[in-house]
Amino acid sequence: MAFTDVGNAGITSGGVGDVLSDIIVSMMGQQLALFDAACAGCVAHGATADTVAARYMRHVVNRFIRAALAVC
């Protein structure tokens, strides 16, 4: 089990779990082990959500997460 201190209430909206799944699967495609990919994906997803929330609004919208990850 692992815990992270990134993320916000905005990542509880519909479709955001799909984005997280995509991140984890893409990291597994780069030969990361499942647990490592899941941990790294959660941190990347949550940190991106925090960045977007700080820049744009309190509640993150799924399309902003996708756009922010595209430039990472």
Short mmCIF file of N, CA and C in Angstrom, two decimals:
data_model
loop_
_atom_site.label_atom_id
_atom_site.label_comp_id
_atom_site.label_asym_id
_atom_site.label_seq_id
_atom_site.Cartn_x
_atom_site.Cartn_y
_atom_site.Cartn_z
N MET A 1 0.84 -1.17 0.00
CA MET A 1 0.00 0.00 0.00
C MET A 1 0.89 1.24 0.00
N ALA A 2 0.42 2.25 -0.68
CA ALA A 2 1.16 3.50 -0.75
C ALA A 2 0.19 4.67 -0.62
N PHE A 3 0.69 5.78 -0.15
CA PHE A 3 -0.10 6.99 0.01
C PHE A 3 0.62 8.15 -0.66
N THR A 4 -0.15 9.12 -1.11
CA THR A 4 0.43 10.30 -1.70
C THR A 4 -0.30 11.54 -1.15
N ASP A 5 0.36 12.65 -1.18
CA ASP A 5 -0.24 13.87 -0.65
C ASP A 5 -0.55 14.88 -1.76
N VAL A 6 -0.75 14.39 -2.97
CA VAL A 6 -1.10 15.27 -4.09
C VAL A 6 -2.52 14.98 -4.53
N GLY A 7 -3.11 15.92 -5.24
CA GLY A 7 -4.47 15.75 -5.73
C GLY A 7 -5.41 16.68 -4.99
N ASN A 8 -6.62 16.78 -5.51
CA ASN A 8 -7.63 17.64 -4.91
C ASN A 8 -9.01 17.13 -5.27
N ALA A 9 -10.02 17.79 -4.75
CA ALA A 9 -11.40 17.34 -4.96
C ALA A 9 -11.81 17.34 -6.43
N GLY A 10 -11.13 18.10 -7.24
CA GLY A 10 -11.46 18.16 -8.66
C GLY A 10 -11.25 16.86 -9.40
N ILE A 11 -10.41 15.98 -8.86
CA ILE A 11 -10.16 14.71 -9.56
C ILE A 11 -11.18 13.64 -9.18
N THR A 12 -12.28 14.07 -8.58
CA THR A 12 -13.35 13.13 -8.28
C THR A 12 -14.47 13.21 -9.31
N SER A 13 -14.27 13.98 -10.36
CA SER A 13 -15.30 14.13 -11.37
C SER A 13 -15.23 12.98 -12.38
N GLY A 14 -16.31 12.80 -13.09
CA GLY A 14 -16.40 11.70 -14.05
C GLY A 14 -15.35 11.75 -15.13
N GLY A 15 -14.80 10.60 -15.48
CA GLY A 15 -13.82 10.49 -16.55
C GLY A 15 -12.39 10.64 -16.11
N VAL A 16 -12.16 11.16 -14.93
CA VAL A 16 -10.78 11.38 -14.48
C VAL A 16 -10.08 10.04 -14.20
N GLY A 17 -10.84 9.05 -13.77
CA GLY A 17 -10.27 7.73 -13.56
C GLY A 17 -9.76 7.12 -14.85
N ASP A 18 -10.42 7.45 -15.95
CA ASP A 18 -9.97 6.98 -17.26
C ASP A 18 -8.60 7.56 -17.59
N VAL A 19 -8.41 8.81 -17.26
CA VAL A 19 -7.11 9.46 -17.50
C VAL A 19 -6.04 8.77 -16.65
N LEU A 20 -6.36 8.52 -15.39
CA LEU A 20 -5.40 7.85 -14.51
C LEU A 20 -5.06 6.46 -15.05
N SER A 21 -6.05 5.73 -15.50
CA SER A 21 -5.80 4.40 -16.08
C SER A 21 -4.87 4.50 -17.28
N ASP A 22 -5.11 5.49 -18.12
CA ASP A 22 -4.25 5.68 -19.30
C ASP A 22 -2.81 5.96 -18.90
N ILE A 23 -2.63 6.77 -17.87
CA ILE A 23 -1.27 7.09 -17.41
C ILE A 23 -0.58 5.82 -16.91
N ILE A 24 -1.28 5.04 -16.10
CA ILE A 24 -0.69 3.82 -15.53
C ILE A 24 -0.34 2.83 -16.63
N VAL A 25 -1.26 2.62 -17.56
CA VAL A 25 -1.00 1.68 -18.65
C VAL A 25 0.17 2.14 -19.51
N SER A 26 0.28 3.44 -19.76
CA SER A 26 1.39 3.93 -20.58
C SER A 26 2.72 3.72 -19.85
N MET A 27 2.72 3.86 -18.54
CA MET A 27 3.95 3.61 -17.78
C MET A 27 4.30 2.13 -17.75
N MET A 28 3.29 1.29 -17.70
CA MET A 28 3.55 -0.15 -17.79
C MET A 28 4.12 -0.51 -19.16
N GLY A 29 3.66 0.21 -20.19
CA GLY A 29 4.19 0.01 -21.53
C GLY A 29 5.65 0.40 -21.64
N GLN A 30 6.13 1.20 -20.69
CA GLN A 30 7.53 1.58 -20.64
C GLN A 30 8.32 0.67 -19.68
N GLN A 31 7.74 -0.49 -19.40
CA GLN A 31 8.38 -1.56 -18.62
C GLN A 31 8.43 -1.30 -17.11
N LEU A 32 7.62 -0.40 -16.58
CA LEU A 32 7.53 -0.26 -15.14
C LEU A 32 6.67 -1.38 -14.59
N ALA A 33 7.01 -1.87 -13.42
CA ALA A 33 6.20 -2.89 -12.76
C ALA A 33 4.85 -2.28 -12.40
N LEU A 34 3.83 -3.12 -12.26
CA LEU A 34 2.48 -2.64 -12.00
C LEU A 34 2.42 -1.70 -10.80
N PHE A 35 2.98 -2.09 -9.67
CA PHE A 35 2.92 -1.26 -8.47
C PHE A 35 3.64 0.07 -8.70
N ASP A 36 4.82 0.02 -9.31
CA ASP A 36 5.58 1.25 -9.58
C ASP A 36 4.83 2.16 -10.55
N ALA A 37 4.23 1.57 -11.57
CA ALA A 37 3.46 2.35 -12.54
C ALA A 37 2.25 2.99 -11.87
N ALA A 38 1.58 2.24 -10.99
CA ALA A 38 0.42 2.78 -10.29
C ALA A 38 0.82 3.94 -9.38
N CYS A 39 1.91 3.77 -8.65
CA CYS A 39 2.38 4.85 -7.77
C CYS A 39 2.78 6.08 -8.56
N ALA A 40 3.58 5.88 -9.60
CA ALA A 40 4.03 7.01 -10.42
C ALA A 40 2.84 7.68 -11.11
N GLY A 41 1.90 6.88 -11.58
CA GLY A 41 0.72 7.43 -12.24
C GLY A 41 -0.13 8.28 -11.29
N CYS A 42 -0.30 7.80 -10.07
CA CYS A 42 -1.08 8.56 -9.09
C CYS A 42 -0.40 9.88 -8.75
N VAL A 43 0.91 9.86 -8.62
CA VAL A 43 1.63 11.10 -8.31
C VAL A 43 1.55 12.07 -9.49
N ALA A 44 1.78 11.58 -10.70
CA ALA A 44 1.71 12.45 -11.88
C ALA A 44 0.30 13.02 -12.05
N HIS A 45 -0.70 12.20 -11.88
CA HIS A 45 -2.10 12.60 -12.02
C HIS A 45 -2.48 13.64 -10.97
N GLY A 46 -2.15 13.36 -9.72
CA GLY A 46 -2.49 14.27 -8.63
C GLY A 46 -1.74 15.58 -8.72
N ALA A 47 -0.45 15.52 -9.03
CA ALA A 47 0.36 16.74 -9.14
C ALA A 47 -0.13 17.61 -10.30
N THR A 48 -0.50 16.97 -11.40
CA THR A 48 -1.04 17.72 -12.54
C THR A 48 -2.35 18.38 -12.15
N ALA A 49 -3.19 17.66 -11.43
CA ALA A 49 -4.47 18.22 -10.98
C ALA A 49 -4.24 19.42 -10.06
N ASP A 50 -3.25 19.33 -9.19
CA ASP A 50 -2.93 20.46 -8.31
C ASP A 50 -2.45 21.67 -9.11
N THR A 51 -1.62 21.43 -10.10
CA THR A 51 -1.11 22.51 -10.94
C THR A 51 -2.24 23.18 -11.71
N VAL A 52 -3.10 22.38 -12.30
CA VAL A 52 -4.22 22.92 -13.06
C VAL A 52 -5.17 23.68 -12.15
N ALA A 53 -5.45 23.14 -10.97
CA ALA A 53 -6.35 23.82 -10.03
C ALA A 53 -5.77 25.17 -9.60
N ALA A 54 -4.48 25.20 -9.37
CA ALA A 54 -3.84 26.45 -8.95
C ALA A 54 -3.89 27.50 -10.06
N ARG A 55 -3.79 27.05 -11.29
CA ARG A 55 -3.76 27.99 -12.41
C ARG A 55 -5.14 28.39 -12.90
N TYR A 56 -6.08 27.47 -12.92
CA TYR A 56 -7.35 27.72 -13.60
C TYR A 56 -8.56 27.82 -12.68
N MET A 57 -8.72 26.87 -11.77
CA MET A 57 -9.91 26.87 -10.94
C MET A 57 -9.78 25.87 -9.81
N ARG A 58 -10.67 25.92 -8.88
CA ARG A 58 -10.65 25.04 -7.72
C ARG A 58 -10.96 23.59 -8.10
N HIS A 59 -11.98 23.39 -8.88
CA HIS A 59 -12.36 22.03 -9.28
C HIS A 59 -11.84 21.74 -10.69
N VAL A 60 -11.00 20.77 -10.78
CA VAL A 60 -10.33 20.45 -12.04
C VAL A 60 -11.29 19.75 -12.99
N VAL A 61 -11.23 20.15 -14.25
CA VAL A 61 -12.02 19.52 -15.29
C VAL A 61 -11.12 18.57 -16.05
N ASN A 62 -11.65 17.40 -16.39
CA ASN A 62 -10.88 16.34 -17.04
C ASN A 62 -10.08 16.82 -18.25
N ARG A 63 -10.66 17.65 -19.07
CA ARG A 63 -9.94 18.08 -20.29
C ARG A 63 -8.70 18.90 -19.97
N PHE A 64 -8.71 19.64 -18.87
CA PHE A 64 -7.53 20.40 -18.48
C PHE A 64 -6.40 19.47 -18.04
N ILE A 65 -6.74 18.37 -17.37
CA ILE A 65 -5.72 17.40 -16.96
C ILE A 65 -5.07 16.81 -18.20
N ARG A 66 -5.91 16.42 -19.16
CA ARG A 66 -5.36 15.84 -20.39
C ARG A 66 -4.43 16.83 -21.10
N ALA A 67 -4.85 18.07 -21.19
CA ALA A 67 -4.04 19.08 -21.86
C ALA A 67 -2.74 19.34 -21.12
N ALA A 68 -2.79 19.38 -19.80
CA ALA A 68 -1.59 19.63 -19.02
C ALA A 68 -0.62 18.45 -19.13
N LEU A 69 -1.13 17.23 -19.13
CA LEU A 69 -0.26 16.07 -19.27
C LEU A 69 0.37 15.99 -20.65
N ALA A 70 -0.32 16.51 -21.64
CA ALA A 70 0.20 16.46 -23.00
C ALA A 70 1.48 17.26 -23.16
N VAL A 71 1.67 18.28 -22.34
CA VAL A 71 2.86 19.11 -22.45
C VAL A 71 3.98 18.68 -21.51
N CYS A 72 3.72 17.67 -20.69
CA CYS A 72 4.74 17.20 -19.74
C CYS A 72 5.77 16.34 -20.43
#
